[in-house]
Coordinates of C-alpha atoms and ligand atoms in Angstrom, one line a residue:
X733 CA 2.9 4.2 17.7
X734 CA 5.5 2.9 15.3
X735 CA 5.2 3.3 11.5
X736 CA 3.5 0.6 9.6
X737 CA 4.0 -0.3 6.0
X738 CA 1.0 -2.2 4.5
X739 CA 2.0 -4.2 1.5
X740 CA 0.2 -6.4 -1.0
X741 CA -1.2 -6.8 -4.5
X742 CA -4.0 -4.6 -5.8
X743 CA -7.2 -5.8 -4.1
X744 CA -5.4 -7.4 -1.2
X745 CA -7.2 -5.0 1.3
X746 CA -4.5 -2.4 2.0
X747 CA -7.0 0.5 2.0
X748 CA -9.7 -1.3 3.9
X749 CA -7.4 -2.6 6.7
X750 CA -5.5 0.7 6.9
X751 CA -8.7 2.5 7.8
X752 CA -9.5 0.0 10.6
X753 CA -5.9 0.3 11.9
X754 CA -6.1 4.1 11.8
X755 CA -9.3 4.0 13.8
X756 CA -7.9 1.6 16.4
X757 CA -4.4 3.2 16.9
X758 CA -5.1 6.9 16.0
X759 CA -2.1 7.1 13.6
X760 CA -1.8 9.0 10.3
X761 CA -2.7 7.4 7.0
X762 CA -0.8 8.0 3.7
X763 CA -2.4 6.3 0.7
X764 CA -0.4 7.3 -2.3
X765 CA -3.2 6.1 -4.6
X766 CA -5.6 8.4 -2.8
X767 CA -3.1 11.3 -3.0
X768 CA -2.9 10.8 -6.7
X769 CA -6.6 10.4 -7.2
X770 CA -7.2 13.7 -5.3
X771 CA -4.8 15.4 -7.7
X772 CA -6.6 14.0 -10.7
X773 CA -9.9 15.3 -9.3
X774 CA -8.4 18.8 -8.6
X775 CA -7.2 18.9 -12.3
X776 CA -3.6 19.7 -11.4
X777 CA -0.5 19.1 -13.6
X778 CA 0.5 16.3 -11.3
X779 CA -3.0 14.9 -11.6
X780 CA -2.8 14.9 -15.4
X781 CA 0.5 13.0 -15.3
X782 CA -0.7 10.6 -12.8
X783 CA -3.9 9.8 -14.8
X784 CA -1.8 8.6 -17.8
X785 CA 0.1 6.1 -15.6
X786 CA -2.9 5.0 -13.4
X787 CA -5.2 4.3 -16.4
X788 CA -2.5 2.2 -17.9
X789 CA -1.9 0.2 -14.8
X790 CA 1.7 1.5 -14.6
X791 CA 3.7 2.9 -11.7
X792 CA 4.6 6.6 -11.7
X793 CA 8.3 7.4 -11.8
X794 CA 10.1 6.7 -8.5
X795 CA 11.6 10.3 -8.3
X796 CA 8.2 11.8 -8.5
X797 CA 6.6 9.4 -6.0
X798 CA 9.5 9.9 -3.5
X799 CA 9.0 13.7 -3.6
X800 CA 5.2 13.3 -3.1
X801 CA 5.7 10.9 -0.3
X802 CA 8.2 13.2 1.6
X803 CA 5.9 16.2 1.3
X804 CA 2.9 14.2 2.5
X805 CA 4.8 12.7 5.4
X806 CA 6.0 16.1 6.6
X807 CA 2.4 17.4 6.6
X808 CA 1.3 14.6 9.0
X809 CA 0.9 15.2 12.8
X810 CA 4.3 14.4 14.4
X811 CA 4.8 11.5 16.9
X812 CA 1.7 9.5 16.2
X813 CA 3.1 7.1 13.6
X814 CA 1.9 6.7 10.0
X815 CA 0.6 3.8 8.0
X816 CA 2.1 3.8 4.5
X817 CA -0.5 2.3 2.1
X818 CA 0.7 1.9 -1.5
X819 CA 4.3 3.0 -0.8
X820 CA 7.0 1.8 -1.3
X821 CA 6.2 -0.2 -4.5
X822 CA 9.8 -0.5 -5.8
X823 CA 13.2 -1.1 -4.2
X824 CA 14.4 2.5 -5.0
X825 CA 11.2 3.7 -3.2
X826 CA 12.0 1.5 -0.2
X827 CA 15.6 2.8 0.0
X828 CA 14.3 6.4 -0.3
X829 CA 11.8 5.8 2.5
X830 CA 14.5 4.3 4.7
X831 CA 16.8 7.3 4.1
X832 CA 14.0 9.8 4.6
X833 CA 13.0 8.4 7.9
X834 CA 16.6 8.0 9.1
X835 CA 17.2 11.7 8.3
X836 CA 14.2 12.6 10.6
X837 CA 15.4 10.1 13.3
X838 CA 12.2 8.1 12.8
X839 CA 11.9 4.4 12.8
X840 CA 10.7 2.4 9.8
X841 CA 8.5 0.2 12.0
X842 CA 6.9 -3.0 10.7
X843 CA 5.8 -4.2 7.3
X844 CA 2.4 -6.0 7.2
X845 CA 2.3 -8.2 4.1
X846 CA -1.2 -9.3 2.8
X847 CA -1.1 -12.5 0.7
X848 CA -4.2 -13.3 -1.3
X849 CA -4.7 -15.7 -4.2
X850 CA -4.8 -13.9 -7.6
X851 CA -8.2 -15.4 -8.5
X852 CA -9.7 -13.9 -5.4
X853 CA -8.0 -10.5 -6.1
X854 CA -9.5 -10.4 -9.6
X855 CA -13.0 -11.2 -8.3
X856 CA -12.7 -8.5 -5.6
X857 CA -11.4 -5.8 -8.0
X858 CA -14.2 -6.6 -10.6
X859 CA -16.7 -6.2 -7.8
X860 CA -15.1 -2.9 -6.6
X861 CA -15.4 -1.7 -10.2
X862 CA -19.2 -2.0 -9.9
X863 CA -19.3 -0.5 -6.4
X864 CA -16.8 2.3 -6.7
X865 CA -16.3 2.8 -10.4
X866 CA -12.5 3.3 -10.3
X867 CA -11.2 3.8 -13.8
X868 CA -8.3 1.4 -13.3
X869 CA -10.6 -1.5 -12.1
X870 CA -11.4 -3.0 -15.5
X871 CA -10.1 -6.5 -16.4
X872 CA -7.4 -5.3 -18.9
X873 CA -5.9 -2.7 -16.5
X874 CA -6.2 -5.1 -13.5
X875 CA -4.1 -7.7 -15.3
X876 CA -1.5 -5.1 -16.1
X877 CA -1.4 -4.1 -12.4
X878 CA -0.9 -7.7 -11.4
X879 CA 2.0 -8.0 -13.8
X880 CA 3.5 -4.8 -12.5
X881 CA 3.0 -6.0 -8.9
X882 CA 4.7 -9.4 -9.7
X883 CA 7.7 -7.8 -11.5
X884 CA 8.4 -4.6 -9.6
X885 CA 6.7 -4.8 -6.2
X886 CA 6.6 -8.4 -5.0
X887 CA 10.5 -8.6 -4.9
X888 CA 10.4 -5.9 -2.2
X889 CA 9.1 -8.5 0.3
X890 CA 12.7 -10.0 0.4
X891 CA 14.0 -6.5 1.0
X892 CA 11.8 -6.1 4.0
X893 CA 12.7 -9.6 5.1
X894 CA 16.4 -8.5 5.2
X895 CA 15.4 -5.5 7.2
X896 CA 13.8 -7.8 9.7
X897 CA 10.5 -6.0 9.2
X898 CA 8.4 -8.5 7.3
X899 CA 5.2 -10.0 8.9
X900 CA 3.1 -12.1 6.5
X901 CA -0.7 -12.5 6.8
X902 CA -2.3 -15.1 4.5
X903 CA -6.0 -14.8 3.5
X904 CA -7.6 -18.2 3.5
X905 CA -10.6 -17.8 1.2
X906 CA -13.8 -19.3 2.5
X907 CA -12.2 -19.9 5.9
X908 CA -11.7 -16.4 7.3
X909 CA -13.6 -13.2 7.8
X910 CA -12.2 -9.7 7.5
X911 CA -12.3 -9.6 11.4
X912 CA -10.1 -12.7 11.6
X913 CA -7.6 -11.1 9.4
X914 CA -7.7 -7.8 11.3
X915 CA -7.4 -9.6 14.7
X916 CA -4.2 -11.3 13.4
X917 CA -2.8 -8.0 12.4
X918 CA -3.8 -6.3 15.7
X919 CA -2.0 -9.1 17.6
X920 CA 1.2 -7.9 16.0
X921 CA 0.5 -4.2 16.2
X922 CA -0.6 -4.4 19.9
X923 CA 2.9 -5.4 20.8
X924 CA 4.4 -2.2 19.3
X925 CA 4.8 1.0 21.1
Ligands
ADP504 P1 -4.0 -0.7 -5.9 O1 -3.1 -1.2 -4.9 O2 -5.4 -1.3 -5.9 O3 -3.4 -0.8 -7.3 P2 -3.6 2.2 -5.3 O4 -4.7 3.1 -5.0 O5 -2.6 1.9 -4.2 O6 -4.3 0.8 -5.7 O7 -2.8 2.6 -6.6 C1 -3.4 3.0 -7.8 C2 -2.3 3.4 -8.8 O8 -1.7 4.6 -8.4 C3 -1.2 2.4 -9.1 O9 -1.6 1.4 -10.1 C4 -0.1 3.4 -9.7 O10 -0.4 3.8 -11.0 C5 -0.3 4.6 -8.8 N1 0.6 4.5 -7.6 C6 0.1 4.5 -6.3 N2 1.2 4.4 -5.4 C7 2.3 4.4 -6.2 C8 3.7 4.3 -5.9 N3 4.1 4.2 -4.6 N4 4.6 4.3 -7.0 C9 4.1 4.4 -8.2 N5 2.8 4.5 -8.6 C10 1.9 4.5 -7.6

């Protein structure tokens, strides 16, 4: 299986769809948000640093994230492909990922872009706050995360376009189910080896 980069705003469904994709194709899953939350829970130095950024809706520094990503990638089973969920989030991170994979003779694979209206995203994240109690799912931090996404992450879509990797899936609120969205994504991934 090729690598997959799942890309979208907070609340667009990156984590949810990643789990389904992992179940179907048996690949590895790297969620940088989950890696950081595990560090916070374990009370490590990295966790303390991460908490300051996450609670403020800001991105961690690229150099730190790039090291974390490389270590996590090298700990995954070889040859099965990986879904990158939450990475890259900036152009320097994307350039670093490209270089890291090239060094290992691995392919970047495809980018799956999830496009969801911001009003829908806000409602989903406020609902997730009730269900999961994530510290960064409050209205003030969510709005900061949206701004960070628009300014620092969304421009990356063009970067992927230039790499010939971009595949866009638009969520049509009220017209689609989660399964419809997944089937559209599977139609792409089934063509990969
Ligand atoms: P969401 O996409 O809903 O914001 P994530 O779990 O992917 O949730 O990320 C939560 C937070 O973790 C981000 O707001 C950011 O502070 C931090 N983070 C995760 N991935 C990265 C990354 N690649 N670069 C910088 N910060 C990151």
